[in-house]
Short mmCIF file of C-alpha atoms in Angstrom, two decimals:
data_model
loop_
_atom_site.label_atom_id
_atom_site.label_comp_id
_atom_site.label_asym_id
_atom_site.label_seq_id
_atom_site.Cartn_x
_atom_site.Cartn_y
_atom_site.Cartn_z
CA UNK A 1 -2.34 -26.31 109.15
CA UNK A 2 -3.93 -29.20 111.73
CA UNK A 3 -3.45 -32.59 110.05
CA UNK A 4 -5.54 -35.36 110.99
CA UNK A 5 -3.55 -39.16 110.22
CA UNK A 6 -5.30 -42.33 110.73
CA UNK A 7 -3.20 -45.84 109.35
CA UNK A 8 -1.40 -48.99 111.52
CA UNK A 9 -1.94 -52.39 112.08
CA UNK A 10 1.81 -52.92 110.66
CA UNK A 11 4.53 -50.66 110.29
CA UNK A 12 3.91 -50.59 106.35
CA UNK A 13 1.14 -48.12 107.13
CA UNK A 14 2.18 -46.53 110.13
CA UNK A 15 5.85 -45.51 109.13
CA UNK A 16 4.69 -44.19 105.56
CA UNK A 17 2.21 -41.92 108.04
CA UNK A 18 4.95 -40.59 110.14
CA UNK A 19 7.20 -39.63 107.00
CA UNK A 20 3.92 -38.33 105.92
CA UNK A 21 3.57 -35.91 109.18
CA UNK A 22 7.65 -35.18 109.19
CA UNK A 23 7.35 -34.25 105.74
CA UNK A 24 4.51 -31.55 106.38
CA UNK A 25 6.23 -30.26 109.79
CA UNK A 26 9.49 -29.53 107.40
CA UNK A 27 7.15 -27.30 105.52
CA UNK A 28 5.15 -25.88 108.25
CA UNK A 29 6.84 -25.92 111.92
CA UNK A 30 3.51 -24.76 113.52
CA UNK A 31 1.25 -28.01 111.89
CA UNK A 32 -0.63 -29.92 114.68
CA UNK A 33 -0.74 -33.16 113.87
CA UNK A 34 -3.02 -35.73 115.46
CA UNK A 35 -2.76 -40.00 114.71
CA UNK A 36 -5.66 -42.10 114.92
CA UNK A 37 -4.62 -45.30 115.54
CA UNK A 38 -5.35 -48.67 117.68
CA UNK A 39 -4.70 -49.55 121.03
CA UNK A 40 -2.95 -52.65 120.39
CA UNK A 41 -1.56 -52.04 116.98
CA UNK A 42 2.03 -50.83 116.69
CA UNK A 43 0.86 -47.42 116.29
CA UNK A 44 0.36 -47.24 120.28
CA UNK A 45 4.34 -47.75 120.35
CA UNK A 46 5.66 -45.99 117.40
CA UNK A 47 3.77 -43.01 117.00
CA UNK A 48 4.66 -41.80 120.82
CA UNK A 49 8.07 -42.80 120.63
CA UNK A 50 8.19 -40.66 117.25
CA UNK A 51 6.79 -37.12 119.45
CA UNK A 52 3.04 -37.16 117.98
CA UNK A 53 -0.37 -37.40 119.66
CA UNK A 54 -2.08 -40.82 119.40
CA UNK A 55 -5.72 -41.73 119.74
CA UNK A 56 -6.93 -44.77 119.66
CA UNK A 57 -10.15 -46.23 117.77
CA UNK A 58 -11.27 -50.18 118.44
CA UNK A 59 -11.59 -51.75 115.21
CA UNK A 60 -10.70 -55.27 113.64
CA UNK A 61 -10.26 -56.94 110.31
CA UNK A 62 -13.26 -59.65 109.71
CA UNK A 63 -11.22 -63.22 108.83
CA UNK A 64 -12.11 -64.67 105.66
CA UNK A 65 -11.12 -68.54 106.19
CA UNK A 66 -13.94 -70.59 108.73
CA UNK A 67 -13.07 -71.60 111.56
CA UNK A 68 -14.39 -71.28 115.26
CA UNK A 69 -11.23 -68.60 116.38
CA UNK A 70 -12.16 -66.44 113.22
CA UNK A 71 -16.17 -66.18 114.06
CA UNK A 72 -15.47 -65.18 117.40
CA UNK A 73 -12.83 -62.40 115.89
CA UNK A 74 -15.84 -61.35 113.03
CA UNK A 75 -18.51 -61.06 115.98
CA UNK A 76 -15.57 -58.84 117.39
CA UNK A 77 -14.80 -57.20 114.29
CA UNK A 78 -18.91 -56.24 113.70
CA UNK A 79 -19.20 -55.09 116.95
CA UNK A 80 -16.51 -52.48 116.61
CA UNK A 81 -17.56 -51.27 113.19
CA UNK A 82 -21.19 -50.92 115.21
CA UNK A 83 -19.40 -48.45 117.37
CA UNK A 84 -16.57 -47.28 115.22
CA UNK A 85 -18.58 -44.46 113.44
CA UNK A 86 -19.49 -42.59 116.57
CA UNK A 87 -16.06 -42.66 117.60
CA UNK A 88 -14.85 -41.62 114.15
CA UNK A 89 -17.21 -38.11 114.36
CA UNK A 90 -16.11 -38.02 117.53
CA UNK A 91 -12.37 -37.62 117.09
CA UNK A 92 -13.07 -35.67 114.07
CA UNK A 93 -15.05 -33.20 115.93
CA UNK A 94 -12.32 -32.59 118.61
CA UNK A 95 -9.50 -32.13 116.68
CA UNK A 96 -11.52 -30.34 113.82
CA UNK A 97 -8.50 -31.24 111.46
CA UNK A 98 -7.69 -28.74 108.25
CA UNK A 99 -7.04 -31.76 106.24
CA UNK A 100 -7.13 -35.49 106.86
CA UNK A 101 -4.82 -38.09 105.14
CA UNK A 102 -5.09 -42.35 105.71
CA UNK A 103 -2.08 -44.56 105.06
CA UNK A 104 -3.94 -47.66 105.00
CA UNK A 105 -5.06 -50.43 107.35
CA UNK A 106 -8.51 -51.49 108.60
CA UNK A 107 -8.20 -48.30 111.36
CA UNK A 108 -7.58 -45.47 108.25
CA UNK A 109 -11.66 -46.75 107.47
CA UNK A 110 -13.66 -45.24 109.76
CA UNK A 111 -11.60 -42.02 110.38
CA UNK A 112 -10.72 -40.61 106.96
CA UNK A 113 -14.37 -41.96 105.80
CA UNK A 114 -16.07 -40.17 108.67
CA UNK A 115 -13.65 -37.00 107.72
CA UNK A 116 -14.61 -36.87 104.42
CA UNK A 117 -18.45 -37.02 105.22
CA UNK A 118 -17.99 -34.12 107.92
CA UNK A 119 -16.14 -32.17 104.64
CA UNK A 120 -12.59 -31.99 105.75
CA UNK A 121 -10.35 -32.53 102.63
CA UNK A 122 -9.02 -35.79 102.87
CA UNK A 123 -6.34 -37.96 101.11
CA UNK A 124 -5.24 -41.73 100.64
CA UNK A 125 -1.88 -42.86 100.42
CA UNK A 126 -1.16 -45.93 98.99
CA UNK A 127 1.84 -48.33 99.54
CA UNK A 128 1.49 -51.38 97.44
CA UNK A 129 1.53 -52.06 93.86
CA UNK A 130 -1.96 -53.78 94.76
CA UNK A 131 -3.47 -51.60 96.65
CA UNK A 132 -5.39 -52.92 100.27
CA UNK A 133 -9.13 -52.60 100.10
CA UNK A 134 -9.64 -49.91 102.35
CA UNK A 135 -7.59 -48.01 100.76
CA UNK A 136 -9.58 -49.29 97.21
CA UNK A 137 -12.85 -48.15 99.28
CA UNK A 138 -11.46 -44.93 100.54
CA UNK A 139 -10.46 -43.83 97.27
CA UNK A 140 -13.98 -43.13 95.99
CA UNK A 141 -14.60 -40.69 99.21
CA UNK A 142 -11.68 -38.71 99.31
CA UNK A 143 -10.45 -35.55 97.22
CA UNK A 144 -6.78 -37.02 96.08
CA UNK A 145 -5.20 -40.32 95.83
CA UNK A 146 -1.02 -41.07 96.45
CA UNK A 147 0.35 -43.75 94.96
CA UNK A 148 3.53 -45.17 94.99
CA UNK A 149 3.75 -46.91 91.87
CA UNK A 150 1.39 -46.20 89.02
CA UNK A 151 0.93 -50.27 88.57
CA UNK A 152 -1.65 -49.26 91.14
CA UNK A 153 -3.38 -47.53 88.67
CA UNK A 154 -4.88 -51.08 87.49
CA UNK A 155 -6.63 -51.98 90.86
CA UNK A 156 -8.38 -48.68 91.47
CA UNK A 157 -11.06 -46.85 90.07
CA UNK A 158 -12.03 -43.18 92.23
CA UNK A 159 -12.86 -40.04 90.19
CA UNK A 160 -10.57 -37.28 91.79
CA UNK A 161 -6.94 -36.24 90.98
CA UNK A 162 -4.28 -38.46 91.69
CA UNK A 163 -0.46 -38.18 92.04
CA UNK A 164 2.66 -40.70 91.87
CA UNK A 165 4.57 -39.78 95.00
CA UNK A 166 6.75 -42.35 95.86
CA UNK A 167 7.25 -43.43 99.01
CA UNK A 168 9.34 -41.48 101.54
CA UNK A 169 12.29 -43.39 102.55
CA UNK A 170 14.08 -43.45 106.08
CA UNK A 171 16.58 -40.69 106.47
CA UNK A 172 20.42 -41.85 106.37
CA UNK A 173 19.54 -44.50 103.19
CA UNK A 174 21.43 -43.03 100.39
CA UNK A 175 23.72 -40.75 102.16
CA UNK A 176 26.85 -43.05 102.53
CA UNK A 177 28.80 -44.21 99.86
CA UNK A 178 29.80 -47.80 99.89
CA UNK A 179 33.56 -47.31 100.48
CA UNK A 180 32.30 -45.35 103.89
CA UNK A 181 30.45 -48.24 104.65
CA UNK A 182 32.49 -51.12 104.47
CA UNK A 183 35.28 -49.35 106.33
CA UNK A 184 32.88 -49.46 108.95
CA UNK A 185 32.40 -52.85 108.81
CA UNK A 186 35.20 -53.86 108.24
CA UNK A 187 35.26 -55.55 104.69
CA UNK A 188 37.11 -55.38 101.62
CA UNK A 189 35.92 -54.29 98.26
CA UNK A 190 34.87 -57.77 97.26
CA UNK A 191 31.16 -58.73 96.60
CA UNK A 192 28.44 -57.62 99.32
CA UNK A 193 25.54 -60.01 99.97
CA UNK A 194 22.75 -58.46 102.28
CA UNK A 195 20.10 -60.15 103.55
CA UNK A 196 16.93 -60.29 106.27
CA UNK A 197 13.45 -61.78 106.44
CA UNK A 198 12.52 -58.22 108.63
CA UNK A 199 12.30 -58.34 112.54
CA UNK A 200 11.21 -61.54 112.81
CA UNK A 201 12.86 -62.90 110.44
CA UNK A 202 11.86 -65.66 107.26
CA UNK A 203 11.83 -69.43 107.42
CA UNK A 204 12.74 -69.59 103.59
CA UNK A 205 15.34 -67.05 104.17
CA UNK A 206 16.96 -68.09 106.92
CA UNK A 207 17.15 -71.72 105.44
CA UNK A 208 18.56 -70.49 102.04
CA UNK A 209 21.09 -68.21 104.32
CA UNK A 210 22.34 -71.03 106.07
CA UNK A 211 23.48 -73.07 102.77
CA UNK A 212 24.51 -70.19 100.99
CA UNK A 213 27.23 -69.14 104.04
CA UNK A 214 28.37 -72.58 104.34
CA UNK A 215 28.66 -72.72 100.74
CA UNK A 216 30.74 -69.55 99.91
CA UNK A 217 33.26 -70.59 103.18
CA UNK A 218 33.14 -73.70 101.75
CA UNK A 219 34.57 -72.44 98.33
CA UNK A 220 36.45 -69.90 99.93
CA UNK A 221 34.47 -67.18 97.73
CA UNK A 222 35.44 -63.66 97.83
CA UNK A 223 31.71 -62.60 99.19
CA UNK A 224 31.17 -60.51 102.48
CA UNK A 225 28.24 -61.61 103.20
CA UNK A 226 25.41 -59.47 106.44
CA UNK A 227 22.60 -61.53 107.53
CA UNK A 228 19.66 -61.11 109.97
CA UNK A 229 17.81 -64.07 111.37
CA UNK A 230 15.20 -62.22 113.26
CA UNK A 231 13.59 -63.82 116.00
CA UNK A 232 12.30 -66.70 113.89
CA UNK A 233 16.04 -67.89 113.60
CA UNK A 234 16.73 -67.18 117.19
CA UNK A 235 16.70 -70.78 118.07
CA UNK A 236 18.37 -72.31 115.00
CA UNK A 237 20.69 -70.37 112.76
CA UNK A 238 23.40 -69.32 115.45
CA UNK A 239 23.19 -73.13 116.28
CA UNK A 240 23.29 -74.33 112.27
CA UNK A 241 26.58 -71.96 112.04
CA UNK A 242 28.38 -73.63 115.23
CA UNK A 243 27.83 -76.86 113.75
CA UNK A 244 29.50 -75.77 110.51
CA UNK A 245 32.10 -74.22 112.53
CA UNK A 246 31.66 -70.51 111.20
CA UNK A 247 32.01 -68.02 113.09
CA UNK A 248 29.49 -65.11 113.73
CA UNK A 249 31.40 -62.49 113.04
CA UNK A 250 34.89 -62.62 110.99
CA UNK A 251 36.67 -60.37 108.55
CA UNK A 252 33.84 -61.54 106.36
CA UNK A 253 30.40 -62.51 108.02
CA UNK A 254 28.26 -60.76 110.23
CA UNK A 255 25.11 -62.60 111.44
CA UNK A 256 23.06 -60.89 113.54
CA UNK A 257 19.66 -61.30 114.86
CA UNK A 258 18.13 -57.77 114.31
CA UNK A 259 20.21 -55.16 111.90
CA UNK A 260 20.00 -51.96 113.50
CA UNK A 261 22.20 -49.98 110.83
CA UNK A 262 20.60 -50.60 107.86
CA UNK A 263 21.25 -47.42 106.35
CA UNK A 264 24.95 -48.29 106.94
CA UNK A 265 25.12 -52.08 105.16
CA UNK A 266 22.70 -51.27 102.60
CA UNK A 267 25.24 -48.73 101.32
CA UNK A 268 27.86 -51.39 101.58
CA UNK A 269 25.94 -54.42 99.63
CA UNK A 270 26.22 -55.02 95.75
CA UNK A 271 22.99 -57.76 96.51
CA UNK A 272 20.20 -57.74 98.79
CA UNK A 273 18.19 -60.84 99.10
CA UNK A 274 14.77 -60.19 101.00
CA UNK A 275 11.21 -59.84 101.03
CA UNK A 276 9.11 -57.44 99.24
CA UNK A 277 7.75 -55.55 101.64
CA UNK A 278 6.50 -51.47 100.03
CA UNK A 279 9.37 -49.59 102.22
CA UNK A 280 11.99 -52.12 101.68
CA UNK A 281 12.07 -51.45 97.69
CA UNK A 282 11.72 -47.69 97.94
CA UNK A 283 14.92 -48.33 99.86
CA UNK A 284 16.35 -50.30 97.39
CA UNK A 285 16.04 -47.86 95.02
CA UNK A 286 17.12 -45.18 96.56
CA UNK A 287 20.56 -46.86 97.66
CA UNK A 288 20.47 -48.33 94.06
CA UNK A 289 20.91 -52.00 94.84
CA UNK A 290 19.99 -55.23 93.21
CA UNK A 291 18.30 -57.43 94.31
CA UNK A 292 16.52 -60.90 94.41
CA UNK A 293 13.39 -60.51 96.23
CA UNK A 294 11.00 -63.73 97.52
CA UNK A 295 7.96 -62.19 97.85
CA UNK A 296 6.18 -63.26 101.36
CA UNK A 297 2.52 -65.57 100.38
CA UNK A 298 0.89 -64.94 103.54
CA UNK A 299 0.18 -60.53 102.92
CA UNK A 300 -3.13 -59.29 101.77
CA UNK A 301 -3.96 -59.79 98.01
CA UNK A 302 -0.23 -61.10 97.74
CA UNK A 303 0.87 -57.92 97.23
CA UNK A 304 4.34 -58.12 98.28
CA UNK A 305 4.75 -60.38 94.42
CA UNK A 306 2.96 -57.42 92.73
CA UNK A 307 5.18 -55.21 94.55
CA UNK A 308 8.82 -57.51 93.45
CA UNK A 309 7.16 -57.11 89.55
CA UNK A 310 7.52 -53.87 89.62
CA UNK A 311 11.43 -54.04 89.72
CA UNK A 312 11.78 -57.25 88.05
CA UNK A 313 9.92 -56.56 85.01
CA UNK A 314 12.28 -53.02 85.05
CA UNK A 315 15.50 -55.19 85.27
CA UNK A 316 16.68 -54.02 88.81
CA UNK A 317 15.63 -57.57 90.38
CA UNK A 318 15.37 -61.05 90.22
CA UNK A 319 11.18 -62.45 91.64
CA UNK A 320 11.20 -65.78 92.87
CA UNK A 321 7.91 -67.08 94.31
CA UNK A 322 8.87 -68.37 98.00
CA UNK A 323 6.59 -72.08 96.41
CA UNK A 324 9.91 -71.83 93.34
CA UNK A 325 12.34 -71.73 95.97
CA UNK A 326 15.34 -74.25 95.91
CA UNK A 327 18.95 -74.01 97.62
CA UNK A 328 20.14 -75.09 94.29
CA UNK A 329 18.37 -72.24 92.55
CA UNK A 330 19.49 -69.73 94.77
CA UNK A 331 22.79 -70.49 94.47
CA UNK A 332 23.05 -70.78 90.87
CA UNK A 333 21.32 -67.31 90.30
CA UNK A 334 23.97 -65.91 93.17
CA UNK A 335 26.90 -67.91 91.35
CA UNK A 336 26.14 -65.76 87.87
CA UNK A 337 25.70 -62.48 89.36
CA UNK A 338 29.06 -63.19 91.74
CA UNK A 339 30.52 -64.16 87.95
CA UNK A 340 28.99 -61.03 86.15
CA UNK A 341 29.42 -58.02 88.07
CA UNK A 342 28.85 -56.11 85.33
CA UNK A 343 25.39 -57.63 85.10
CA UNK A 344 24.88 -56.81 89.43
CA UNK A 345 25.62 -53.53 87.86
CA UNK A 346 23.05 -53.09 85.71
CA UNK A 347 20.75 -54.07 87.71
CA UNK A 348 21.81 -52.06 90.68
CA UNK A 349 21.42 -48.67 87.74
CA UNK A 350 17.75 -50.15 86.46
CA UNK A 351 17.28 -49.92 90.29
CA UNK A 352 18.07 -46.52 91.24
CA UNK A 353 16.99 -45.42 87.73
CA UNK A 354 12.85 -46.15 89.56
CA UNK A 355 13.63 -43.88 92.55
CA UNK A 356 11.64 -41.12 92.51
CA UNK A 357 13.64 -38.77 93.86
CA UNK A 358 11.30 -35.70 94.83
CA UNK A 359 8.62 -37.51 97.00
CA UNK A 360 8.90 -34.95 99.87
CA UNK A 361 8.02 -32.71 97.56
CA UNK A 362 4.97 -33.96 95.62
CA UNK A 363 4.05 -35.50 99.19
CA UNK A 364 3.69 -31.47 100.33
CA UNK A 365 1.77 -30.15 97.55
CA UNK A 366 -0.91 -32.73 97.53
CA UNK A 367 -1.06 -31.81 101.72
CA UNK A 368 -0.98 -28.07 100.45
CA UNK A 369 -3.49 -28.29 97.94
CA UNK A 370 -5.76 -29.86 100.64
CA UNK A 371 -5.56 -26.91 102.83
CA UNK A 372 -6.43 -24.37 100.34
CA UNK A 373 -9.14 -26.44 99.63
CA UNK A 374 -9.93 -26.28 103.46
CA UNK A 375 -9.58 -22.64 103.64
CA UNK A 376 -12.05 -22.15 100.68
CA UNK A 377 -14.68 -24.05 102.24
CA UNK A 378 -14.29 -22.48 105.71
CA UNK A 379 -14.73 -19.59 103.37
CA UNK A 380 -17.81 -20.69 101.94
CA UNK A 381 -19.48 -21.23 105.12
CA UNK A 382 -18.51 -18.00 106.96
CA UNK A 383 -19.46 -15.93 103.85
CA UNK A 384 -22.81 -13.83 104.68
CA UNK A 385 -26.07 -15.54 102.93
CA UNK A 386 -28.37 -13.74 100.71
CA UNK A 387 -31.53 -12.15 102.87
CA UNK A 388 -34.62 -14.26 102.10
CA UNK A 389 -36.73 -12.64 99.97
CA UNK A 390 -39.66 -10.66 102.13
CA UNK A 391 -42.81 -12.04 100.61
CA UNK A 392 -45.04 -10.25 98.46
CA UNK A 393 -48.76 -9.76 100.28
CA UNK A 394 -51.25 -11.18 97.96
CA UNK A 395 -54.37 -8.90 97.55
CA UNK A 396 -57.44 -9.61 95.54
CA UNK A 397 -56.03 -6.91 92.83
CA UNK A 398 -52.68 -7.97 92.52
CA UNK A 399 -53.79 -12.32 92.50
CA UNK A 400 -56.15 -10.52 89.54
CA UNK A 401 -53.27 -8.37 87.85
CA UNK A 402 -51.30 -11.89 88.38
CA UNK A 403 -53.75 -13.90 86.60
CA UNK A 404 -54.38 -11.34 83.86
CA UNK A 405 -50.44 -11.41 82.88
CA UNK A 406 -50.41 -15.04 83.18
CA UNK A 407 -53.13 -15.30 80.39
CA UNK A 408 -51.79 -12.60 78.11
CA UNK A 409 -48.43 -14.04 78.22
CA UNK A 410 -50.13 -17.59 76.46
CA UNK A 411 -51.61 -15.45 73.36
CA UNK A 412 -50.52 -16.79 70.14
CA UNK A 413 -47.77 -14.63 68.38
CA UNK A 414 -49.85 -14.36 65.43
CA UNK A 415 -52.09 -11.43 67.08
CA UNK A 416 -50.91 -7.83 67.00
CA UNK A 417 -48.81 -6.59 70.33
CA UNK A 418 -49.66 -2.78 69.00
CA UNK A 419 -52.81 -1.04 68.00
CA UNK A 420 -50.63 -0.04 64.99
CA UNK A 421 -49.91 -3.96 63.47
CA UNK A 422 -51.30 -6.26 61.79
CA UNK A 423 -51.66 -9.72 61.66
CA UNK A 424 -49.11 -11.20 59.21
CA UNK A 425 -50.72 -11.90 55.64
CA UNK A 426 -53.08 -9.26 56.04
CA UNK A 427 -52.39 -5.95 53.86
CA UNK A 428 -53.14 -2.18 55.91
CA UNK A 429 -54.89 0.15 53.98
CA UNK A 430 -51.81 2.29 53.19
CA UNK A 431 -49.54 -0.60 51.09
CA UNK A 432 -53.44 -0.85 49.25
CA UNK A 433 -53.09 3.01 48.41
CA UNK A 434 -49.55 2.16 47.38
CA UNK A 435 -49.99 0.18 44.77
#
């Protein structure tokens, strides 16, 4: 099986594509893969690191806010768009994939659209509860749509089969027990909070955690706390802790810029405070963790808010929009969960109930159905066509015969067809004799 995967721009589009490739490879070790991405996006680093081949195409998104810089960016986007069709066709022709799968991002648009146009069976995978514009458009061109959550259906219109697949999570999540993880971290069995804002960090979360950590220490609360402040907090968070006389690591604290052992930290946690990216939420469900979610307000379509609400409505998370975040409010939420461990356990159970446990199987079934479709289309192309009928030579005699045949076909039905038949309504001589 030859598989073309297109997606990029952010880890939220690249990681699902890499996960889909690993799922297909697990079922078909001989499968060949080609990833299409941008030359300067995260995929240019992540795809080769994962051992897959990457081909590039230049695309860029359009900026909606009017500014001199955005006008320049939009001019570049138009230029790339004009070239993208030709480059996309070249990618599809050179690789000749059996199937093609898009995972979102601007790069998947021209590649999957061209693959579908050229007869390659195609699918898209949408990670968010509020779909991205590229996948919304492509969903009307492809043969199958994969969705992480059914709530995305409210915002899409397509006329092809769909499957709620869930989102693949990284290997190791949910495999480690809470007790084992806490032994590794040196924590006791008290309540454990894990907080982070992604690799870059989030100013809003860092500000709240500075105050929360100082509060838990000053109150002497039995709370273990792991916090990743990210690149955004590199120059401020350690200084804030030092000013408060709080160590970056102790028997209850582990504060670091990056969390490189997320599987262990997530297993150890009772409560997670974080953003609401699709991959993060899938991991919260897989690990069965209660959460306080602060969706990023600066993402396309405010999709993190829609993602968070899936868990919020299920009772698995407390959702707070960033504009409504206050230090006092966050401390109040945490203190209530600290005092009511049974509620924390209920939220964790509801998070676990949202997980789709057979996500890899569902994704493979879609890939397999596309491959069968590819085989059928290829067989139809190779099937010998019926020989063209030789045109009958038209002579004067045959022309007269055809004309006569045409005239006779128009004769009204009340005329007798045979010599011994009489028109309807007239008695025959024999009938009169019988009378």
